[in-house]
Amino acid sequence: MSVVISGAGVWTPEHRISNEELVEAYNRWAVQYNRKNQEAIESGACEEKPLSSAEFIEKASGIKSRYAYIKDGILDIDTMFPRIPPRSEEQLSHQAEMAISAAEIALQQAAKTSEDIDMVIVSCAYTERSYPAIAIEVQHALGIQGSGFDMLVACSAATFALQRAYDAIAAGSARCVLVINPELTSPQVNYCDRDSHFIFGDVATAAIVESDASARAEHIWDILDTRAITRYSNNIRSNFGYLARSEAVDPFAEDRLFHQNGRKVFKEVCPMAARHLADQIRAAGLEVSDIRRWWLHQANLNMNLLITKKLLGRNLTQDEAPTVLDTYANTASAGSIIAFAQNHQDLDPGDYGIICSFGAGYSIGSLLIQKTEGKMGSG
Ligand code: CO8
């Protein structure tokens, strides 16, 4: 039996923030901070905040803009975080709403309805609460039978969840799995940190995984192989967690937000990812040159250029390795799924592709897939 990806969808928030807007707000905040703390800076008690630059951001990362679920507050120098209106326990939660918006597109692409689904996996870098699982809320809202659960694997949440979906179909414990990645990253971004304020954006992605026998979509991708590896590293970290109350620490302190040693991450993760992909492709009896399209993790354009250069000895074109981080920025685990969802319909039956994530953990997750004949128009 073949296990296939038969649909993928992206829900994009309506609010966009350009590098220029973000830098302008950060710089005004930094100037105000430096003015307020002038004496302490002069005495060496605290450090001056350096200014950010839109040119640096684009050159160092390839990011030009990002989307925000809620823009209000992010560019206000007296706030510097998104002001997300609280919802009552009776209302649909923010992440469930994002998840459902992406799920509806993936279901439509796969020519499926809620009745066809029997497992929901919500997998992302953060969930807005511990329980009940966002996946179970989505399951309830969409009227899905079976089971649902949440998974957290930071950057590799989407690829690791696709592998759990693959395993469930292959083992017969599910018939059709809805995998959703509502990446609401903006509340965990430190918009007062010059080195990381530009990195992330919000988005939600979704995919349908099922047996080839039940697939009815126009575009169907056979999953030939899945791989996941992790290696512990403190170089990307957020200490946000439920122990803050017991530890009597500030739950909003800088270390509770995303922070990283970006240079080290770059140097350590690129060779790991290149080796991982080369091993996977060769183990399947293929050459790296057989891969028609690379839907790579979208953290940094230079990382992707380095990885593909290590693999193929040349820079890949946008057609071979589509970039979406220029408009979406780093969307935690969703980046490779956005790249896939927006850039797979033009390929032909028989074409091979790789979906791959790499990042916090460290973690690397990848799927080697091959396009098969579509069954019918998905409308
Ligand atoms: N404006 C102007 N100058 C700057 C800025 C800025 N905004 N930031 C840094 N600089 C300066 C630095 O001070 C430095 O100056 P100097 O040379 O004088 O010391 C110079 O520019 C170079 O700085 P860096 O060494 O930091 O710059 P890099 O070229 O390394 O680029 C990057 C920085 C873009 C961060 C790069 O290192 C990178 O992308 N690394 C990989 C990071 C990565 O992939 N991380 C993965 C994180 S995502 C993830 O794992 C998911 C986590 C879960 C989601 C979290 C949601 C919130």
Short mmCIF file of C-alpha atoms and ligand atoms in Angstrom, two decimals:
data_model
loop_
_atom_site.label_atom_id
_atom_site.label_comp_id
_atom_site.label_asym_id
_atom_site.label_seq_id
_atom_site.Cartn_x
_atom_site.Cartn_y
_atom_site.Cartn_z
CA MET A 1 0.00 0.00 0.00
CA SER A 2 1.25 3.50 -0.82
CA VAL A 3 0.81 6.35 1.64
CA VAL A 4 0.26 9.67 -0.09
CA ILE A 5 -0.05 13.40 0.47
CA SER A 6 -3.23 14.30 -1.39
CA GLY A 7 -3.76 17.92 -0.37
CA ALA A 8 -1.99 20.88 1.15
CA GLY A 9 -3.20 24.34 2.13
CA VAL A 10 -1.84 27.64 3.42
CA TRP A 11 -3.79 30.21 5.38
CA THR A 12 -2.08 33.61 5.28
CA PRO A 13 -2.96 36.33 7.84
CA GLU A 14 -4.18 39.61 6.36
CA HIS A 15 -1.64 41.83 8.16
CA ARG A 16 1.76 42.29 6.55
CA ILE A 17 4.82 43.97 8.10
CA SER A 18 7.72 45.05 5.88
CA ASN A 19 11.35 45.15 7.04
CA GLU A 20 11.20 48.93 6.80
CA GLU A 21 8.17 49.22 9.10
CA LEU A 22 9.66 46.81 11.63
CA VAL A 23 13.07 48.50 11.65
CA GLU A 24 11.54 51.96 11.95
CA ALA A 25 9.60 50.88 15.07
CA TYR A 26 12.56 49.01 16.60
CA ASN A 27 14.91 51.95 16.03
CA ARG A 28 12.49 54.42 17.61
CA TRP A 29 12.20 52.04 20.58
CA ALA A 30 16.01 51.68 20.83
CA VAL A 31 16.56 55.46 20.72
CA GLN A 32 13.96 55.93 23.46
CA TYR A 33 15.57 53.13 25.55
CA ASN A 34 19.03 54.63 25.16
CA ARG A 35 17.77 58.08 26.11
CA LYS A 36 15.96 56.75 29.20
CA ASN A 37 19.00 54.74 30.29
CA GLN A 38 21.69 57.24 29.30
CA GLU A 39 23.32 57.40 32.76
CA ALA A 40 23.37 53.62 33.22
CA ILE A 41 24.82 53.19 29.71
CA GLU A 42 27.53 55.80 30.41
CA SER A 43 28.45 54.14 33.73
CA GLY A 44 28.58 50.72 32.05
CA ALA A 45 25.67 49.36 34.12
CA CYS A 46 23.72 48.52 30.96
CA GLU A 47 24.44 48.26 27.26
CA GLU A 48 23.34 50.68 24.60
CA LYS A 49 20.78 49.18 22.21
CA PRO A 50 22.21 49.06 18.67
CA LEU A 51 20.11 50.16 15.70
CA SER A 52 18.65 47.68 13.20
CA SER A 53 18.71 47.96 9.42
CA ALA A 54 16.36 46.72 6.68
CA GLU A 55 19.34 46.23 4.32
CA PHE A 56 21.10 43.98 6.88
CA ILE A 57 17.98 41.89 7.39
CA GLU A 58 17.46 41.21 3.69
CA LYS A 59 21.16 40.51 3.03
CA ALA A 60 21.66 38.26 6.10
CA SER A 61 18.41 36.31 5.81
CA GLY A 62 16.58 36.91 2.52
CA ILE A 63 13.53 38.13 4.49
CA LYS A 64 11.70 41.19 3.11
CA SER A 65 8.43 41.03 5.05
CA ARG A 66 6.31 38.82 7.26
CA TYR A 67 2.64 38.31 8.14
CA ALA A 68 1.19 38.89 11.59
CA TYR A 69 -1.99 37.33 12.97
CA ILE A 70 -2.54 40.61 14.87
CA LYS A 71 -0.44 43.64 13.92
CA ASP A 72 -1.73 45.94 16.67
CA GLY A 73 1.03 46.48 19.26
CA ILE A 74 4.00 45.08 17.33
CA LEU A 75 4.98 48.48 15.90
CA ASP A 76 3.93 50.49 18.99
CA ILE A 77 7.14 51.31 20.86
CA ASP A 78 5.29 51.35 24.18
CA THR A 79 4.09 47.78 23.56
CA MET A 80 6.39 45.78 21.21
CA PHE A 81 4.24 42.63 21.12
CA PRO A 82 0.98 41.75 19.34
CA ARG A 83 -2.10 42.71 21.35
CA ILE A 84 -4.24 39.62 20.80
CA PRO A 85 -7.75 40.09 22.22
CA PRO A 86 -8.56 37.40 24.80
CA ARG A 87 -11.34 34.94 23.97
CA SER A 88 -13.72 33.24 26.35
CA GLU A 89 -13.65 29.47 26.86
CA GLU A 90 -16.83 29.26 24.80
CA GLN A 91 -15.24 30.89 21.76
CA LEU A 92 -13.06 29.16 19.17
CA SER A 93 -9.44 29.69 20.22
CA HIS A 94 -7.06 31.72 18.05
CA GLN A 95 -4.93 28.77 16.96
CA ALA A 96 -7.94 26.55 16.28
CA GLU A 97 -9.32 29.30 14.02
CA MET A 98 -6.01 29.56 12.13
CA ALA A 99 -5.81 25.76 11.93
CA ILE A 100 -9.34 25.40 10.55
CA SER A 101 -8.71 28.06 7.88
CA ALA A 102 -5.73 26.07 6.56
CA ALA A 103 -7.48 22.70 7.02
CA GLU A 104 -10.42 23.78 4.84
CA ILE A 105 -8.07 24.56 1.94
CA ALA A 106 -6.19 21.24 2.31
CA LEU A 107 -9.47 19.30 2.47
CA GLN A 108 -10.69 20.99 -0.68
CA GLN A 109 -7.39 20.27 -2.48
CA ALA A 110 -7.66 16.60 -1.47
CA ALA A 111 -11.35 16.43 -2.49
CA LYS A 112 -12.20 15.31 1.06
CA THR A 113 -14.72 16.34 3.68
CA SER A 114 -14.50 16.22 7.48
CA GLU A 115 -16.28 12.86 7.36
CA ASP A 116 -13.31 11.28 5.57
CA ILE A 117 -10.84 12.27 8.33
CA ASP A 118 -10.26 10.05 11.36
CA MET A 119 -7.15 11.61 12.90
CA VAL A 120 -6.17 15.24 13.48
CA ILE A 121 -2.61 16.20 14.38
CA VAL A 122 -1.93 19.83 15.30
CA SER A 123 1.83 20.24 15.29
CA CYS A 124 3.70 23.52 15.72
CA ALA A 125 6.30 25.39 17.79
CA TYR A 126 3.87 26.54 20.52
CA THR A 127 0.28 25.86 21.46
CA GLU A 128 -1.63 28.61 23.22
CA ARG A 129 -2.62 26.28 26.09
CA SER A 130 -1.80 22.83 27.43
CA TYR A 131 -5.26 21.28 27.26
CA PRO A 132 -7.69 20.49 25.86
CA ALA A 133 -5.52 19.89 22.80
CA ILE A 134 -5.99 22.37 19.95
CA ALA A 135 -6.35 19.30 17.70
CA ILE A 136 -9.35 18.09 19.69
CA GLU A 137 -10.95 21.55 19.48
CA VAL A 138 -10.42 21.50 15.69
CA GLN A 139 -11.78 17.95 15.51
CA HIS A 140 -14.90 19.06 17.42
CA ALA A 141 -15.39 22.23 15.35
CA LEU A 142 -15.12 20.31 12.06
CA GLY A 143 -17.22 17.35 13.24
CA ILE A 144 -14.44 14.82 12.77
CA GLN A 145 -14.64 11.33 14.33
CA GLY A 146 -11.61 9.39 15.60
CA SER A 147 -8.85 11.12 17.57
CA GLY A 148 -6.71 14.23 17.71
CA PHE A 149 -3.54 15.27 19.51
CA ASP A 150 -1.01 18.10 19.63
CA MET A 151 2.72 17.80 18.98
CA LEU A 152 5.53 20.33 19.61
CA VAL A 153 8.80 19.95 17.70
CA ALA A 154 9.64 23.61 16.94
CA CYS A 155 10.96 23.94 13.37
CA SER A 156 10.37 20.29 12.56
CA ALA A 157 6.83 20.08 13.90
CA ALA A 158 5.30 19.83 10.43
CA THR A 159 7.62 17.21 8.94
CA PHE A 160 7.63 15.12 12.12
CA ALA A 161 3.81 15.23 12.15
CA LEU A 162 3.64 14.14 8.50
CA GLN A 163 5.77 11.17 9.51
CA ARG A 164 3.39 10.30 12.38
CA ALA A 165 0.56 10.52 9.85
CA TYR A 166 2.47 8.27 7.44
CA ASP A 167 3.06 5.75 10.25
CA ALA A 168 -0.60 5.78 11.27
CA ILE A 169 -1.80 5.09 7.73
CA ALA A 170 0.88 2.44 7.12
CA ALA A 171 0.04 0.71 10.43
CA GLY A 172 -3.71 0.88 9.75
CA SER A 173 -4.47 2.93 12.87
CA ALA A 174 -5.95 5.72 10.74
CA ARG A 175 -7.51 5.99 7.28
CA CYS A 176 -7.06 9.67 6.53
CA VAL A 177 -5.04 12.12 8.64
CA LEU A 178 -5.35 15.90 8.77
CA VAL A 179 -2.01 17.44 9.78
CA ILE A 180 -2.18 21.16 10.69
CA ASN A 181 0.53 23.66 11.66
CA PRO A 182 -0.96 26.88 13.10
CA GLU A 183 2.31 28.76 13.62
CA LEU A 184 1.42 31.71 15.82
CA THR A 185 5.02 32.80 16.44
CA SER A 186 4.64 36.57 16.97
CA PRO A 187 3.77 36.41 20.72
CA GLN A 188 7.14 34.71 21.33
CA VAL A 189 9.26 37.10 19.25
CA ASN A 190 11.37 39.60 21.19
CA TYR A 191 10.67 42.71 19.10
CA CYS A 192 13.20 44.56 21.32
CA ASP A 193 16.08 42.31 20.25
CA ARG A 194 17.88 43.70 17.21
CA ASP A 195 19.35 40.29 16.29
CA SER A 196 16.05 38.40 16.13
CA HIS A 197 13.17 40.91 15.86
CA PHE A 198 12.90 40.34 12.10
CA ILE A 199 13.03 36.56 11.89
CA PHE A 200 9.47 35.27 12.33
CA GLY A 201 6.02 35.50 10.82
CA ASP A 202 2.61 33.92 11.45
CA VAL A 203 0.85 31.46 9.13
CA ALA A 204 -1.06 28.16 9.21
CA THR A 205 -0.50 25.19 6.91
CA ALA A 206 -2.31 21.87 6.57
CA ALA A 207 -1.92 18.61 4.68
CA ILE A 208 -3.94 15.46 4.09
CA VAL A 209 -2.23 12.06 4.35
CA GLU A 210 -4.05 8.90 3.30
CA SER A 211 -3.72 5.63 1.40
CA ASP A 212 -3.34 5.82 -2.37
CA ALA A 213 -6.42 3.59 -2.60
CA SER A 214 -8.68 6.26 -1.08
CA ALA A 215 -7.01 9.32 -2.70
CA ARG A 216 -9.19 11.23 -5.19
CA ALA A 217 -7.19 14.43 -5.68
CA GLU A 218 -5.80 16.03 -8.81
CA HIS A 219 -2.27 16.14 -7.37
CA ILE A 220 -1.09 13.12 -5.40
CA TRP A 221 2.37 12.57 -3.92
CA ASP A 222 3.53 9.10 -2.93
CA ILE A 223 5.61 9.20 0.29
CA LEU A 224 8.62 6.98 -0.53
CA ASP A 225 10.61 7.55 2.66
CA THR A 226 10.45 9.55 5.90
CA ARG A 227 13.33 10.43 8.19
CA ALA A 228 13.69 12.28 11.48
CA ILE A 229 16.76 12.98 13.57
CA THR A 230 17.35 15.12 16.65
CA ARG A 231 20.52 16.25 18.42
CA TYR A 232 20.35 18.31 21.59
CA SER A 233 21.49 21.93 21.30
CA ASN A 234 20.97 25.05 23.42
CA ASN A 235 21.67 27.34 20.48
CA ILE A 236 17.96 27.94 19.77
CA ARG A 237 15.89 28.21 22.91
CA SER A 238 12.74 29.56 24.57
CA ASN A 239 12.35 28.94 28.32
CA PHE A 240 8.66 29.80 28.25
CA GLY A 241 6.85 27.16 30.27
CA TYR A 242 4.49 26.22 33.05
CA LEU A 243 7.17 26.16 35.77
CA ALA A 244 7.48 29.98 35.74
CA ARG A 245 4.99 30.27 38.61
CA SER A 246 6.76 27.74 40.83
CA GLU A 247 10.17 29.10 39.99
CA ALA A 248 8.89 32.59 40.87
CA VAL A 249 10.52 34.05 37.75
CA ASP A 250 9.23 36.67 35.35
CA PRO A 251 7.19 34.70 32.77
CA PHE A 252 7.90 37.49 30.24
CA ALA A 253 11.66 37.74 30.83
CA GLU A 254 13.90 37.81 27.74
CA ASP A 255 14.98 34.18 28.16
CA ARG A 256 11.30 33.14 28.03
CA LEU A 257 11.13 34.41 24.44
CA PHE A 258 12.85 33.05 21.33
CA HIS A 259 16.64 33.55 21.45
CA GLN A 260 19.45 31.93 19.56
CA ASN A 261 23.08 31.94 18.60
CA GLY A 262 22.28 32.33 14.91
CA ARG A 263 25.86 32.03 13.64
CA LYS A 264 26.41 28.70 15.44
CA VAL A 265 23.05 27.41 14.25
CA PHE A 266 23.97 28.28 10.70
CA LYS A 267 27.37 26.54 10.91
CA GLU A 268 26.15 23.41 12.70
CA VAL A 269 22.78 22.77 11.05
CA CYS A 270 23.76 23.24 7.38
CA PRO A 271 26.22 20.30 7.22
CA MET A 272 23.84 18.13 9.29
CA ALA A 273 20.97 18.82 6.90
CA ALA A 274 23.08 18.24 3.76
CA ARG A 275 24.37 14.90 5.09
CA HIS A 276 20.89 13.85 6.19
CA LEU A 277 19.38 14.53 2.78
CA ALA A 278 22.23 12.93 0.81
CA ASP A 279 21.95 9.76 2.94
CA GLN A 280 18.19 9.59 2.55
CA ILE A 281 18.23 10.04 -1.21
CA ARG A 282 21.04 7.53 -1.78
CA ALA A 283 19.42 4.96 0.53
CA ALA A 284 16.39 5.13 -1.77
CA GLY A 285 18.59 4.23 -4.75
CA LEU A 286 18.46 7.77 -6.18
CA GLU A 287 21.03 10.49 -6.88
CA VAL A 288 20.60 14.03 -5.57
CA SER A 289 20.36 15.14 -9.20
CA ASP A 290 17.19 13.01 -9.53
CA ILE A 291 15.31 15.38 -7.21
CA ARG A 292 13.19 17.71 -9.31
CA ARG A 293 12.15 20.05 -6.51
CA TRP A 294 13.42 20.86 -2.99
CA TRP A 295 10.84 22.27 -0.59
CA LEU A 296 13.29 23.28 2.09
CA HIS A 297 12.90 24.79 5.55
CA GLN A 298 12.48 28.55 5.27
CA ALA A 299 14.69 30.08 7.96
CA ASN A 300 17.41 31.74 5.96
CA LEU A 301 18.01 31.96 2.21
CA ASN A 302 21.79 31.69 2.65
CA MET A 303 21.33 28.45 4.63
CA ASN A 304 19.34 26.93 1.78
CA LEU A 305 21.89 28.07 -0.78
CA LEU A 306 24.70 26.52 1.26
CA ILE A 307 22.88 23.21 1.79
CA THR A 308 21.93 22.78 -1.86
CA LYS A 309 25.43 23.83 -2.97
CA LYS A 310 26.92 21.15 -0.69
CA LEU A 311 24.53 18.62 -2.23
CA LEU A 312 24.66 19.57 -5.91
CA GLY A 313 27.77 21.73 -6.27
CA ARG A 314 25.76 24.66 -7.65
CA ASN A 315 23.11 27.20 -6.71
CA LEU A 316 19.56 26.01 -7.33
CA THR A 317 17.00 28.11 -9.17
CA GLN A 318 13.72 29.31 -7.66
CA ASP A 319 12.05 26.61 -9.79
CA GLU A 320 14.21 23.87 -8.23
CA ALA A 321 14.11 25.15 -4.61
CA PRO A 322 11.26 27.65 -4.18
CA THR A 323 11.81 30.41 -1.61
CA VAL A 324 8.84 31.78 0.31
CA LEU A 325 10.64 33.36 3.25
CA ASP A 326 11.06 36.64 1.40
CA THR A 327 7.34 37.28 1.95
CA TYR A 328 6.51 34.95 4.88
CA ALA A 329 9.83 35.14 6.85
CA ASN A 330 10.59 32.14 9.08
CA THR A 331 7.26 30.57 10.03
CA ALA A 332 8.77 27.92 12.34
CA SER A 333 7.71 24.49 11.03
CA ALA A 334 5.36 25.73 8.28
CA GLY A 335 7.95 27.07 5.81
CA SER A 336 8.62 23.90 3.83
CA ILE A 337 4.89 23.16 3.70
CA ILE A 338 4.11 26.66 2.32
CA ALA A 339 6.81 26.09 -0.30
CA PHE A 340 5.27 22.71 -1.16
CA ALA A 341 1.63 23.84 -1.14
CA GLN A 342 2.35 26.78 -3.44
CA ASN A 343 4.78 25.00 -5.78
CA HIS A 344 3.88 21.42 -6.62
CA GLN A 345 0.97 21.48 -9.05
CA ASP A 346 3.20 22.07 -12.11
CA LEU A 347 5.28 18.90 -11.67
CA ASP A 348 4.69 15.69 -13.64
CA PRO A 349 3.95 12.13 -12.57
CA GLY A 350 7.28 10.44 -11.82
CA ASP A 351 8.97 13.62 -10.55
CA TYR A 352 10.76 13.32 -7.20
CA GLY A 353 10.73 15.94 -4.48
CA ILE A 354 12.06 16.49 -0.96
CA ILE A 355 10.24 18.26 1.89
CA CYS A 356 12.75 19.06 4.63
CA SER A 357 12.84 21.06 7.88
CA PHE A 358 15.82 21.85 10.13
CA GLY A 359 16.20 23.92 13.26
CA ALA A 360 15.58 24.02 16.98
CA GLY A 361 16.30 20.90 18.95
CA TYR A 362 18.32 20.48 16.78
CA SER A 363 15.85 18.58 14.63
CA ILE A 364 15.77 17.56 10.99
CA GLY A 365 12.72 15.99 9.36
CA SER A 366 12.37 15.02 5.71
CA LEU A 367 10.09 13.22 3.29
CA LEU A 368 11.14 11.86 -0.08
CA ILE A 369 8.07 11.97 -2.30
CA GLN A 370 7.16 11.15 -5.92
CA LYS A 371 4.27 12.49 -7.93
CA THR A 372 1.76 9.90 -9.13
CA GLU A 373 -1.13 10.16 -11.57
CA GLY A 374 -3.88 12.41 -10.22
CA LYS A 375 -7.32 10.81 -9.83
CA MET A 376 -9.65 13.72 -10.70
CA GLY A 377 -9.99 17.50 -10.60
CA SER A 378 -10.15 18.87 -7.08
CA GLY A 379 -12.14 21.90 -8.18
N1 CO8 B 1 20.51 45.11 11.87
C1 CO8 B 1 21.78 45.51 11.64
N2 CO8 B 1 22.85 44.80 12.00
C2 CO8 B 1 22.65 43.64 12.64
C3 CO8 B 1 21.34 43.16 12.93
C4 CO8 B 1 20.25 43.95 12.52
N3 CO8 B 1 18.97 43.60 12.72
N4 CO8 B 1 21.45 41.98 13.55
C5 CO8 B 1 22.76 41.71 13.68
N5 CO8 B 1 23.50 42.73 13.13
C6 CO8 B 1 24.95 42.87 13.07
C7 CO8 B 1 25.65 42.10 14.20
O1 CO8 B 1 25.78 42.88 15.35
C8 CO8 B 1 27.01 41.79 13.57
O2 CO8 B 1 27.85 42.91 13.69
P1 CO8 B 1 29.44 42.70 13.96
O3 CO8 B 1 29.94 41.96 12.74
O4 CO8 B 1 29.92 44.09 14.09
O5 CO8 B 1 29.52 41.86 15.19
C9 CO8 B 1 26.68 41.60 12.11
O6 CO8 B 1 25.43 42.29 11.87
C10 CO8 B 1 26.51 40.15 11.77
O7 CO8 B 1 25.62 39.57 12.75
P2 CO8 B 1 25.34 38.03 12.87
O8 CO8 B 1 26.62 37.30 13.00
O9 CO8 B 1 24.31 37.80 13.93
O10 CO8 B 1 24.68 37.84 11.43
P3 CO8 B 1 24.55 36.59 10.52
O11 CO8 B 1 25.16 36.90 9.22
O12 CO8 B 1 24.93 35.32 11.21
O13 CO8 B 1 22.97 36.54 10.31
C11 CO8 B 1 21.06 35.37 11.15
C12 CO8 B 1 22.10 36.44 11.41
C13 CO8 B 1 20.15 35.86 10.03
C14 CO8 B 1 20.23 35.15 12.40
C15 CO8 B 1 21.76 34.07 10.74
O14 CO8 B 1 22.79 33.75 11.65
C16 CO8 B 1 20.82 32.89 10.64
O15 CO8 B 1 19.80 32.92 9.99
N6 CO8 B 1 21.16 31.77 11.27
C17 CO8 B 1 20.37 30.59 11.26
C18 CO8 B 1 19.30 30.79 12.22
C19 CO8 B 1 18.24 29.74 12.15
O16 CO8 B 1 17.96 29.09 11.21
N7 CO8 B 1 17.60 29.61 13.26
C20 CO8 B 1 16.53 28.78 13.34
C21 CO8 B 1 15.60 29.50 14.18
S1 CO8 B 1 13.97 29.04 13.88
C22 CO8 B 1 13.63 27.67 14.75
O17 CO8 B 1 14.45 26.89 15.06
C23 CO8 B 1 12.21 27.52 15.17
C24 CO8 B 1 12.07 27.94 16.57
C25 CO8 B 1 10.64 27.94 16.96
C26 CO8 B 1 9.87 29.15 16.53
C27 CO8 B 1 10.05 30.34 17.39
C28 CO8 B 1 8.96 31.36 17.16
C29 CO8 B 1 9.19 32.67 17.89
#
